[in-house]
Coordinates of C-alpha atoms and ligand atoms in Angstrom, one line a residue:
X1194 CA 0.0 0.0 0.0
X1195 CA 1.3 3.5 -0.8
X1196 CA 0.1 6.5 1.2
X1197 CA 1.6 9.9 1.6
X1198 CA 3.1 10.3 5.0
X1199 CA 5.4 12.8 6.6
X1200 CA 9.0 12.1 7.7
X1201 CA 8.0 12.6 11.4
X1202 CA 5.0 10.2 11.1
X1203 CA 7.1 7.7 9.2
X1204 CA 9.7 7.7 12.0
X1205 CA 7.1 7.3 14.7
X1206 CA 5.3 4.6 12.8
X1207 CA 8.6 2.7 12.4
X1208 CA 9.4 3.0 16.1
X1209 CA 5.9 1.8 17.0
X1210 CA 6.2 -1.1 14.7
X1211 CA 9.5 -2.1 16.2
X1212 CA 7.8 -2.5 19.6
X1213 CA 8.5 0.7 21.4
X1214 CA 5.6 1.9 23.6
X1215 CA 7.4 4.6 25.6
X1216 CA 9.9 7.3 24.6
X1217 CA 12.0 9.1 27.2
X1218 CA 13.2 12.7 27.0
X1219 CA 12.9 16.4 27.5
X1220 CA 11.5 18.7 24.7
X1221 CA 13.2 21.7 23.3
X1222 CA 12.3 24.0 20.4
X1223 CA 14.2 22.0 17.8
X1224 CA 12.2 18.9 18.6
X1225 CA 8.8 20.2 19.5
X1226 CA 7.3 19.3 16.2
X1227 CA 8.2 15.7 16.8
X1228 CA 7.0 15.8 20.3
X1229 CA 3.6 17.0 19.1
X1230 CA 3.5 14.0 16.7
X1231 CA 4.5 11.6 19.5
X1232 CA 1.8 13.0 21.7
X1233 CA -0.8 12.2 19.1
X1234 CA 0.6 8.7 18.6
X1235 CA 0.1 5.5 20.6
X1236 CA 3.6 6.0 22.1
X1237 CA 3.7 7.5 25.6
X1238 CA 6.2 10.3 26.1
X1239 CA 8.0 10.0 29.5
X1240 CA 9.4 13.3 30.6
X1241 CA 12.5 12.9 32.8
X1242 CA 14.4 15.4 34.9
X1243 CA 17.6 15.2 32.8
X1244 CA 18.5 13.7 29.5
X1245 CA 21.1 11.4 31.0
X1246 CA 18.2 10.1 33.1
X1247 CA 16.2 9.6 30.0
X1248 CA 19.2 7.8 28.4
X1249 CA 19.6 5.3 31.3
X1250 CA 15.9 4.7 31.5
X1251 CA 15.7 4.0 27.8
X1252 CA 18.7 1.7 28.1
X1253 CA 17.1 -0.4 30.8
X1254 CA 13.9 -0.3 28.8
X1255 CA 15.8 -1.6 25.8
X1256 CA 17.3 -4.4 27.8
X1257 CA 13.9 -5.5 28.9
X1258 CA 11.9 -4.7 25.8
X1259 CA 14.4 -5.4 23.0
X1260 CA 14.4 -1.8 21.9
X1261 CA 14.3 1.6 23.7
X1262 CA 14.1 5.2 22.5
X1263 CA 15.2 8.6 23.7
X1264 CA 14.0 11.8 22.0
X1265 CA 15.8 15.1 22.9
X1266 CA 16.6 18.5 21.6
X1267 CA 19.8 19.5 19.7
X1268 CA 23.2 19.3 21.4
X1269 CA 22.2 20.5 24.9
X1270 CA 19.8 17.6 25.1
X1271 CA 21.7 15.1 22.9
X1272 CA 25.1 15.5 24.5
X1273 CA 23.5 15.3 28.0
X1274 CA 22.4 11.8 27.0
X1275 CA 25.7 10.9 25.3
X1276 CA 27.2 9.0 28.2
X1277 CA 24.1 6.8 28.4
X1278 CA 24.4 6.1 24.7
X1279 CA 28.1 5.3 25.1
X1280 CA 27.2 2.8 27.8
X1281 CA 24.5 1.2 25.6
X1282 CA 27.2 0.8 22.9
X1283 CA 29.7 -0.8 25.3
X1284 CA 27.2 -3.2 26.8
X1285 CA 25.1 -3.9 23.6
X1286 CA 21.8 -2.3 24.4
X1287 CA 19.6 -1.5 21.4
X1288 CA 18.8 2.1 21.9
X1289 CA 17.5 4.7 19.4
X1290 CA 18.4 8.3 20.1
X1291 CA 16.3 10.8 18.2
X1292 CA 17.5 14.4 18.2
X1293 CA 15.8 17.5 16.8
X1294 CA 18.0 19.9 14.9
X1295 CA 17.8 23.4 13.3
X1296 CA 15.8 23.3 10.1
X1297 CA 17.8 23.1 6.8
X1298 CA 16.1 26.3 5.7
X1299 CA 17.6 28.1 8.8
X1300 CA 21.1 27.1 8.1
X1301 CA 21.9 29.3 5.0
X1302 CA 24.9 31.6 5.7
X1303 CA 25.8 29.6 8.8
X1304 CA 24.0 31.6 11.5
X1305 CA 24.9 31.2 15.1
X1306 CA 21.7 29.5 16.1
X1307 CA 21.3 28.6 19.8
X1308 CA 22.7 25.2 20.9
X1309 CA 25.0 25.0 17.9
X1310 CA 28.5 23.9 18.9
X1311 CA 30.8 24.1 15.8
X1312 CA 29.2 23.1 12.6
X1313 CA 25.6 21.9 12.1
X1314 CA 26.9 18.3 11.9
X1315 CA 29.1 18.4 15.1
X1316 CA 26.5 16.5 17.2
X1317 CA 26.1 13.8 14.5
X1318 CA 29.8 13.3 14.2
X1319 CA 30.1 12.9 17.9
X1320 CA 27.4 10.3 17.9
X1321 CA 29.0 8.4 15.0
X1322 CA 31.6 7.3 17.4
X1323 CA 29.1 5.7 19.9
X1324 CA 26.5 4.2 17.5
X1325 CA 26.3 1.7 14.7
X1326 CA 24.4 4.2 12.5
X1327 CA 24.2 8.0 12.7
X1328 CA 21.6 9.4 10.2
X1329 CA 20.6 13.0 9.6
X1330 CA 17.3 13.0 7.8
X1331 CA 18.0 15.9 5.4
X1332 CA 16.1 14.6 2.3
X1333 CA 12.5 13.4 2.5
X1334 CA 13.1 11.0 -0.3
X1335 CA 15.9 9.1 1.4
X1336 CA 14.5 9.5 5.0
X1337 CA 12.4 6.3 5.0
X1338 CA 15.4 4.2 3.9
X1339 CA 17.6 5.9 6.5
X1340 CA 15.1 5.2 9.2
X1341 CA 14.6 1.6 8.2
X1342 CA 18.3 1.0 8.0
X1343 CA 19.1 2.6 11.3
X1344 CA 16.4 0.6 13.2
X1345 CA 17.4 -2.6 11.5
X1346 CA 21.1 -2.0 12.5
X1347 CA 20.0 -1.3 16.1
X1348 CA 18.0 -4.5 16.3
X1349 CA 20.6 -6.6 14.5
X1350 CA 23.7 -5.4 16.3
X1351 CA 22.0 -4.6 19.6
X1352 CA 23.8 -1.3 19.7
X1353 CA 22.6 2.3 19.7
X1354 CA 21.7 4.4 16.6
X1355 CA 21.3 8.1 16.2
X1356 CA 18.6 9.7 14.1
X1357 CA 18.7 13.5 13.7
X1358 CA 15.6 15.3 12.4
X1359 CA 15.9 18.9 11.3
X1360 CA 12.8 20.6 12.4
X1361 CA 11.6 21.6 9.0
X1362 CA 11.8 18.0 7.8
X1363 CA 9.2 16.7 10.3
X1364 CA 6.2 17.6 8.2
X1365 CA 7.7 17.0 4.7
X1366 CA 6.0 14.2 2.8
X1367 CA 8.3 11.3 2.1
X1368 CA 6.1 9.2 -0.1
X1369 CA 5.2 5.8 1.1
X1370 CA 4.3 4.0 4.2
X1371 CA 6.6 1.3 5.4
X1372 CA 7.8 -1.3 6.0
X1373 CA 9.0 -4.5 4.5
X1374 CA 10.3 -6.7 7.3
X1375 CA 14.0 -7.0 7.1
X1376 CA 15.4 -10.5 6.3
X1377 CA 17.0 -12.1 9.3
X1378 CA 20.7 -12.6 8.7
X1379 CA 21.8 -16.1 7.8
X1380 CA 24.9 -18.0 8.6
X1381 CA 27.0 -19.2 5.6
X1382 CA 26.2 -22.9 5.6
X1383 CA 29.7 -24.3 5.0
X1384 CA 31.3 -22.0 7.6
X1385 CA 28.6 -23.0 10.1
X1386 CA 29.0 -26.7 9.4
X1387 CA 32.8 -26.6 9.8
X1388 CA 32.6 -24.6 13.0
X1389 CA 30.0 -27.0 14.4
X1390 CA 32.0 -30.0 13.4
X1391 CA 35.1 -28.7 15.2
X1392 CA 33.2 -27.6 18.3
X1393 CA 31.3 -30.9 18.6
X1394 CA 34.5 -32.9 18.4
X1395 CA 36.2 -30.8 21.1
X1396 CA 33.2 -31.1 23.3
X1397 CA 32.9 -34.8 22.7
X1398 CA 36.5 -35.4 23.6
X1399 CA 36.4 -33.2 26.7
X1400 CA 36.2 -34.8 30.1
X1401 CA 35.3 -31.7 32.1
X1402 CA 33.5 -29.2 29.7
X1403 CA 31.9 -26.1 31.1
X1404 CA 29.6 -23.5 29.4
X1405 CA 30.3 -19.8 30.2
X1406 CA 27.2 -17.8 29.2
X1407 CA 27.3 -14.1 28.7
X1408 CA 25.0 -11.1 28.1
X1409 CA 24.3 -11.7 24.4
X1410 CA 22.2 -14.7 25.3
X1411 CA 19.9 -12.2 26.8
X1412 CA 20.2 -9.6 24.2
X1413 CA 19.4 -12.0 21.4
X1414 CA 16.6 -13.8 23.3
X1415 CA 18.5 -17.1 23.4
X1416 CA 17.8 -18.1 27.1
X1417 CA 15.5 -21.0 26.3
X1418 CA 17.9 -22.4 23.7
X1419 CA 20.7 -22.1 26.3
X1420 CA 18.7 -24.0 28.9
X1421 CA 18.0 -26.7 26.3
X1422 CA 21.7 -27.0 25.5
X1423 CA 22.7 -27.1 29.1
X1424 CA 20.1 -29.8 29.9
X1425 CA 20.7 -31.9 26.8
X1426 CA 24.5 -31.9 27.2
X1427 CA 24.5 -32.1 31.0
X1428 CA 27.4 -29.6 31.0
X1429 CA 27.7 -27.3 34.0
X1430 CA 27.1 -23.6 33.2
X1431 CA 28.5 -20.4 34.7
X1432 CA 27.6 -16.9 33.8
X1433 CA 29.7 -13.7 33.4
X1434 CA 28.8 -10.7 35.7
X1435 CA 27.4 -8.7 32.8
X1436 CA 25.4 -11.8 31.8
X1437 CA 24.2 -12.5 35.4
X1438 CA 20.7 -14.1 35.3
X1439 CA 20.9 -15.3 31.6
X1440 CA 20.1 -18.6 33.2
X1441 CA 17.9 -19.1 36.3
X1442 CA 20.3 -19.1 39.2
X1443 CA 18.6 -22.0 40.9
X1444 CA 19.1 -24.3 37.9
X1445 CA 20.8 -27.5 39.1
X1446 CA 23.6 -27.2 36.6
X1447 CA 24.3 -23.5 37.4
X1448 CA 27.6 -22.9 39.1
X1449 CA 27.6 -19.2 39.7
X1450 CA 29.2 -16.1 38.4
X1451 CA 32.7 -16.5 36.9
X1452 CA 34.9 -13.5 37.7
X1453 CA 38.4 -14.8 37.8
X1454 CA 40.0 -14.3 41.2
X1455 CA 37.3 -11.7 42.1
X1456 CA 34.6 -14.3 42.2
X1457 CA 33.8 -17.4 44.2
X1458 CA 36.7 -19.9 44.4
X1459 CA 34.6 -23.0 43.5
X1460 CA 33.3 -21.3 40.3
X1461 CA 36.8 -20.2 39.4
X1462 CA 38.2 -23.7 39.8
X1463 CA 35.4 -25.3 37.9
X1464 CA 35.9 -23.0 34.9
X1465 CA 39.7 -22.8 34.9
X1466 CA 40.1 -26.6 35.4
X1467 CA 37.7 -27.4 32.6
X1468 CA 39.4 -29.0 29.6
X1469 CA 36.9 -27.3 27.3
X1470 CA 35.2 -24.0 27.9
X1471 CA 32.3 -23.1 25.6
X1472 CA 31.8 -19.3 25.8
X1473 CA 28.3 -18.4 24.5
X1474 CA 27.6 -14.7 23.9
X1475 CA 30.1 -13.5 26.4
X1476 CA 32.4 -10.6 25.9
X1477 CA 35.3 -10.8 28.2
X1478 CA 35.7 -7.5 30.0
X1479 CA 38.1 -6.8 32.8
X1480 CA 35.3 -6.7 35.3
X1481 CA 33.9 -10.0 34.0
X1482 CA 37.3 -11.5 34.4
X1483 CA 37.9 -10.0 37.8
X1484 CA 40.4 -7.4 36.6
X1485 CA 41.9 -9.9 34.1
X1486 CA 42.7 -12.3 36.8
X1487 CA 41.2 -15.1 34.8
X1488 CA 43.3 -18.0 33.8
X1489 CA 41.8 -19.8 30.8
X1490 CA 44.0 -21.3 28.1
X1491 CA 42.7 -20.4 24.6
X1492 CA 43.6 -23.8 23.3
X1493 CA 40.8 -25.1 25.4
X1494 CA 38.1 -22.7 24.3
X1495 CA 35.2 -22.3 21.9
X1496 CA 34.2 -18.7 21.9
X1497 CA 30.9 -17.9 20.1
X1498 CA 29.6 -14.4 20.1
X1499 CA 27.2 -12.5 17.8
X1500 CA 30.3 -11.1 16.0
X1501 CA 32.5 -14.1 15.6
X1502 CA 33.1 -17.8 16.4
X1503 CA 36.6 -18.6 17.5
X1504 CA 37.6 -22.2 18.1
X1505 CA 41.0 -22.4 19.8
X1506 CA 42.7 -20.0 17.4
X1507 CA 40.6 -20.4 14.3
X1508 CA 38.1 -17.7 13.4
X1509 CA 34.8 -18.2 11.7
X1510 CA 33.0 -15.1 10.4
X1511 CA 29.3 -14.5 9.7
X1512 CA 27.9 -17.2 12.0
X1513 CA 24.6 -16.2 13.6
X1514 CA 24.8 -17.0 17.4
X1515 CA 21.3 -18.6 17.3
X1516 CA 22.3 -20.9 14.4
X1517 CA 25.4 -21.9 16.3
X1518 CA 23.6 -22.9 19.5
X1519 CA 20.8 -24.6 17.5
X1520 CA 23.5 -26.4 15.6
X1521 CA 25.1 -27.6 18.8
X1522 CA 21.8 -28.8 20.0
X1523 CA 21.5 -31.0 16.9
X1524 CA 25.2 -32.2 17.2
X1525 CA 26.4 -35.3 18.9
X1526 CA 28.1 -34.0 22.1
X1527 CA 28.6 -37.4 23.6
X1528 CA 26.4 -39.1 26.3
X1529 CA 24.7 -36.7 28.7
X1530 CA 27.2 -36.0 31.5
X1531 CA 26.5 -36.8 35.1
X1532 CA 26.6 -33.8 37.2
X1533 CA 29.9 -33.3 39.0
X1534 CA 28.7 -30.4 41.1
X1535 CA 26.2 -30.4 43.9
X1536 CA 23.0 -28.6 42.7
X1537 CA 22.6 -25.0 44.1
X1538 CA 20.1 -24.6 46.8
X1539 CA 18.6 -21.3 47.9
X1540 CA 20.9 -19.6 50.3
X1541 CA 20.0 -19.9 54.0
X1542 CA 18.1 -17.0 55.5
X1543 CA 20.3 -14.7 57.7
X1544 CA 19.3 -14.6 61.4
X1545 CA 18.6 -11.1 62.6
X1546 CA 20.8 -9.8 65.4
X1547 CA 19.2 -7.0 67.3
X1548 CA 21.3 -3.9 67.7
X1549 CA 24.1 -5.2 65.4
X1550 CA 25.3 -2.6 62.9
X1551 CA 24.5 -3.6 59.3
X1552 CA 27.4 -4.7 57.2
X1553 CA 27.5 -5.1 53.4
X1554 CA 28.0 -8.9 53.6
X1555 CA 25.1 -9.5 55.9
X1556 CA 22.9 -6.9 54.1
X1557 CA 23.2 -8.8 50.8
X1558 CA 22.8 -12.1 52.5
X1559 CA 19.5 -10.9 53.9
X1560 CA 18.5 -9.5 50.6
X1561 CA 18.6 -12.9 49.0
X1562 CA 15.6 -13.7 51.1
X1563 CA 13.9 -10.5 50.3
X1564 CA 13.8 -11.0 46.5
X1565 CA 10.5 -12.2 45.1
X1566 CA 9.5 -13.8 41.8
X1567 CA 8.3 -10.4 40.7
X1568 CA 11.5 -8.5 41.6
X1569 CA 13.8 -7.1 39.1
X1570 CA 17.2 -6.3 40.6
X1571 CA 18.9 -3.2 39.4
X1572 CA 22.4 -2.5 40.7
X1573 CA 24.5 0.6 40.3
X1574 CA 28.2 0.2 40.0
X1575 CA 30.2 0.3 43.2
X1576 CA 29.6 -2.1 46.0
X1577 CA 26.0 -2.2 45.1
X1578 CA 27.0 -4.2 42.0
X1579 CA 29.7 -6.3 43.7
X1580 CA 27.5 -7.2 46.6
X1581 CA 24.5 -7.9 44.4
X1582 CA 26.6 -10.2 42.2
X1583 CA 26.2 -12.9 44.8
X1584 CA 22.4 -12.6 45.0
X1585 CA 20.5 -15.6 43.7
X1586 CA 18.2 -14.4 41.0
X1587 CA 15.2 -16.6 40.8
X1588 CA 14.2 -16.4 37.1
X1589 CA 15.9 -15.1 34.0
X1590 CA 16.6 -11.5 32.9
X1591 CA 15.9 -10.1 36.3
X1592 CA 19.3 -8.5 36.9
X1593 CA 20.0 -5.2 35.2
X1594 CA 23.3 -3.4 35.8
X1595 CA 26.0 -1.6 33.7
X1596 CA 28.4 -4.2 34.9
X1597 CA 31.1 -3.4 32.3
X1598 CA 30.8 0.3 31.4
X1599 CA 30.0 0.9 35.1
X1600 CA 28.7 4.4 34.8
X1601 CA 27.5 5.7 38.2
X1602 CA 23.9 6.9 38.4
X1603 CA 22.4 4.3 36.1
X1604 CA 20.2 2.5 38.6
X1605 CA 17.4 4.9 39.7
X1606 CA 16.5 6.0 36.1
X1607 CA 16.9 2.3 35.0
X1608 CA 14.2 1.4 37.6
X1609 CA 12.0 3.9 35.8
X1610 CA 12.7 2.4 32.4
X1611 CA 12.3 -1.2 33.6
X1612 CA 9.1 -0.7 35.5
X1613 CA 7.3 1.5 33.0
X1614 CA 7.6 -1.4 30.5
X1615 CA 6.9 -4.2 33.0
X1616 CA 4.6 -2.6 35.7
X1617 CA 4.0 -5.9 37.4
X1618 CA 7.8 -6.3 38.2
X1619 CA 8.8 -4.3 41.3
X1620 CA 12.4 -3.0 41.0
X1621 CA 14.7 -3.6 43.9
X1622 CA 17.4 -1.0 43.4
X1623 CA 20.8 -1.0 45.0
X1624 CA 22.6 2.3 44.6
X1625 CA 25.6 3.9 46.2
X1626 CA 25.3 7.3 47.9
X1627 CA 27.7 8.8 45.4
X1628 CA 25.7 7.4 42.5
X1629 CA 22.4 8.4 44.0
X1630 CA 23.6 12.0 44.1
X1631 CA 24.1 11.9 40.3
X1632 CA 20.6 10.9 39.2
X1633 CA 18.4 10.3 42.3
X1634 CA 16.1 13.1 41.3
X1635 CA 14.6 10.7 38.7
X1636 CA 12.6 9.5 41.7
X1637 CA 10.5 12.5 40.7
X1638 CA 9.7 10.8 37.4
X1639 CA 9.0 7.6 39.2
X1640 CA 6.4 9.4 41.3
X1641 CA 4.9 11.1 38.2
X1642 CA 4.3 7.8 36.5
X1643 CA 3.0 6.0 39.6
X1644 CA 5.8 3.5 39.9
X1645 CA 6.9 1.8 43.2
X1646 CA 10.5 0.6 43.2
X1647 CA 12.3 -0.1 46.5
X1648 CA 15.5 1.9 46.5
X1649 CA 18.3 1.0 48.9
X1650 CA 20.9 3.8 49.1
X1651 CA 24.0 2.2 50.4
X1652 CA 25.2 5.1 52.4
X1653 CA 28.9 4.5 53.2
X1654 CA 29.7 8.3 53.2
X1655 CA 31.4 8.4 49.9
X1656 CA 33.2 6.6 47.1
X1657 CA 34.1 3.4 49.0
X1658 CA 35.1 1.5 45.9
X1659 CA 37.7 4.1 45.2
X1660 CA 38.8 4.2 48.9
X1661 CA 40.2 0.7 48.4
X1662 CA 42.1 1.6 45.3
X1663 CA 43.5 4.8 46.5
X1664 CA 42.1 6.8 49.4
X1665 CA 42.0 10.6 49.8
X1666 CA 39.7 13.4 50.7
X1667 CA 38.4 13.3 47.2
X1668 CA 36.5 10.2 48.1
X1669 CA 34.3 11.9 50.7
X1670 CA 31.0 13.4 49.8
X1671 CA 28.4 15.6 51.5
X1672 CA 26.0 13.4 53.3
X1673 CA 22.3 13.7 52.3
X1674 CA 19.2 12.7 54.3
X1675 CA 18.3 10.2 51.5
X1676 CA 15.3 9.0 53.4
X1677 CA 13.7 12.5 53.3
X1678 CA 13.3 12.6 49.5
X1679 CA 9.6 11.8 49.9
X1680 CA 9.2 15.2 51.6
X1681 CA 10.6 17.0 48.6
X1682 CA 8.6 14.9 46.1
X1683 CA 5.4 14.9 48.3
X1684 CA 5.1 11.1 47.8
X1685 CA 6.9 7.9 48.7
X1686 CA 8.1 6.3 51.9
X1687 CA 11.5 7.1 53.4
X1688 CA 13.1 4.9 55.9
X1689 CA 16.5 4.7 57.7
X1690 CA 18.5 1.8 59.0
X1691 CA 21.6 1.6 61.0
X1692 CA 21.1 -1.7 62.7
X1693 CA 19.8 -5.1 61.6
X1694 CA 16.5 -4.7 63.5
X1695 CA 16.0 -1.3 61.9
X1696 CA 16.7 -2.9 58.5
X1697 CA 14.2 -5.7 59.2
X1698 CA 11.6 -3.2 60.2
X1699 CA 12.3 -1.2 57.0
X1700 CA 11.9 -4.3 54.9
X1701 CA 8.6 -5.2 56.4
X1702 CA 7.3 -1.6 55.8
X1703 CA 8.7 -1.4 52.3
X1704 CA 7.1 -4.6 51.3
X1705 CA 3.7 -3.4 52.5
X1706 CA 4.0 0.0 51.0
X1707 CA 3.2 -0.6 47.4
X1708 CA 1.4 2.7 46.5
X1709 CA 4.6 4.5 45.6
X1710 CA 8.4 4.3 45.8
X1711 CA 10.3 3.4 49.0
X1712 CA 13.8 4.8 49.7
X1713 CA 15.8 3.2 52.4
X1714 CA 18.9 5.1 53.7
X1715 CA 21.1 2.2 54.8
X1716 CA 24.1 3.2 56.8
X1717 CA 27.4 1.4 56.4
X1718 CA 30.9 2.0 57.7
X1719 CA 32.9 3.8 55.0
X1720 CA 35.5 1.0 54.9
X1721 CA 33.0 -1.9 55.0
X1722 CA 32.8 -3.9 51.7
X1723 CA 31.6 -7.0 50.0
X1724 CA 33.9 -10.0 49.4
X1725 CA 34.1 -9.3 45.7
X1726 CA 35.1 -5.6 46.2
X1727 CA 37.7 -6.8 48.6
X1728 CA 39.3 -9.0 46.0
X1729 CA 38.9 -6.6 43.1
X1730 CA 40.3 -3.7 45.0
X1731 CA 43.5 -5.6 45.7
X1732 CA 43.9 -6.1 41.9
X1733 CA 43.1 -2.6 40.9
X1734 CA 45.3 -1.0 43.6
X1735 CA 48.3 -2.8 42.2
X1736 CA 47.4 -1.6 38.7
X1737 CA 46.8 2.0 39.7
X1738 CA 50.1 2.1 41.6
X1739 CA 51.8 0.5 38.6
X1740 CA 52.7 -2.7 40.5
X1741 CA 50.8 -5.2 38.4
X1742 CA 48.8 -5.8 35.3
Ligands
TPP70 C1 29.8 8.5 36.1 C2 31.0 8.0 36.9 N1 31.9 8.8 37.4 C3 33.0 8.3 38.1 C4 33.2 7.0 38.2 C5 34.4 6.4 39.0 N2 34.0 5.7 40.1 C6 33.9 4.3 40.2 S1 33.3 3.7 41.6 C7 33.1 5.2 42.2 C8 32.6 5.4 43.6 C9 31.1 5.0 43.7 O1 30.6 5.6 44.9 P1 29.2 5.1 45.4 O2 28.2 5.3 44.3 O3 28.9 5.8 46.6 O4 29.4 3.5 45.6 P2 30.4 2.8 46.6 O5 31.7 2.6 45.9 O6 30.5 3.7 47.8 O7 29.7 1.5 46.9 C10 33.6 6.2 41.3 C11 33.6 7.7 41.6 C12 32.2 6.1 37.6 N3 32.3 4.8 37.6 N4 31.2 6.6 36.9
MG71 MG1 29.3 5.2 48.6

């Protein structure tokens, strides 16, 4: 069917069709035309306090929904969201950033229009570095193709794209309504066959194989296939930190998070003593490998990602990760292995000790019991992440954290993005006091949209993660009364906990208070830490001081 449609309507229609129901951002005069069209569409505009908040919210939304979208004004808005887009690039989150821009008709003689930085293309050039497609819609005839290609690239590569709409293009007719579905990429059959033959032979001959699953399993929706492969083969499976929860953590074959020397010793030994490690969708970051403390010999590895399959030192290009896992499922991998590891059981509940000051270790041990089937755990970098890494996540995809890019301030806006898409999931947010001071005001947006996360501010009076690497007065921050945010926002429940009984009381009240958000100001000693931070900090300290690699 062909029907005249404007560039703006085409863009919105394409985004709707790609499954986006909410768009995050802040308007500005260069993008008001588009905002007006969004307001008339089925998509809900979610107005945040800052564009970085919109960016993090849309990133979390993308992780949960398969696609997320931010819409902002030119430069002052776009560059405020830049760090969130960079994080989405680094961690493979499919995010679309739409920016308004001065109209082409306004640009003659290069006037100094407000928000302009250098040239009219400066913002696009900056975004080219952190996206897989950066399109400026400057011709109505090519706009539909540019939009289709950008969205397709975003979905295929699970990385952000940038679409810039000069304000005088919004209502220009661009001809026809979309959209032909894009063909799914296909693996070259011979390459796939050879890679599968080599992999299956390595796995068949292995006596102690292990699967190490990473975040791409989640991004490409391969969790069920992974479980089938795990169960059919009988291989034990570990996950990377960024990939935490790609497999239900109570699965009997699940070992835990592999993080080199930073993680649990039993998991480290199981992976490092394996005679064949099958990496599936894992990118091996320094945090995932515990600051490169991992010790896995490449000659014992099969490493399949969405970008490449590498078997020992042989590279195979163009293989689609889903095809590879499906192929393995059909291959002979030897008889189903007997489990060599005791199945994981739910951690024992922590017994409350009245009057005892809360510590990070006992706090997270208690949290294990607090999580419900409808919880989504969102952890900010810092000890919130390291402590949360040992939580047992009940079902899949319920752990959201920027575990590699580690940009502070992600968690509160991420709770907004996650819950607006999945209102029946109650976010349990762990955020450091330093991180909360960056984006905590998005609690305001959380109130505005009627959401009810439980936010634990781990108040250790500063940048504790850094204290262990190198301490100094620069790691101190001004202490806020975090539990009094509800007074400013005129909604929400604020609670404070110094001791275990105060924490227990706060947990009971938080659970009951479902009408709006709960913020719990949890006091910790500035030098208290989780086990993982303890181990990581030792490694990083040596590196910062030039004593190790
Ligand atoms: C946006 C950003 N700025 C700076 C850093 C460097 N950094 C890493 S951890 C950290 C301290 C985090 O403090 P807090 O959020 O209070 O968590 P804690 O370490 O105390 O658990 C800092 C400043 C960062 N990761 N992200
Ligand atoms: Mg702190």
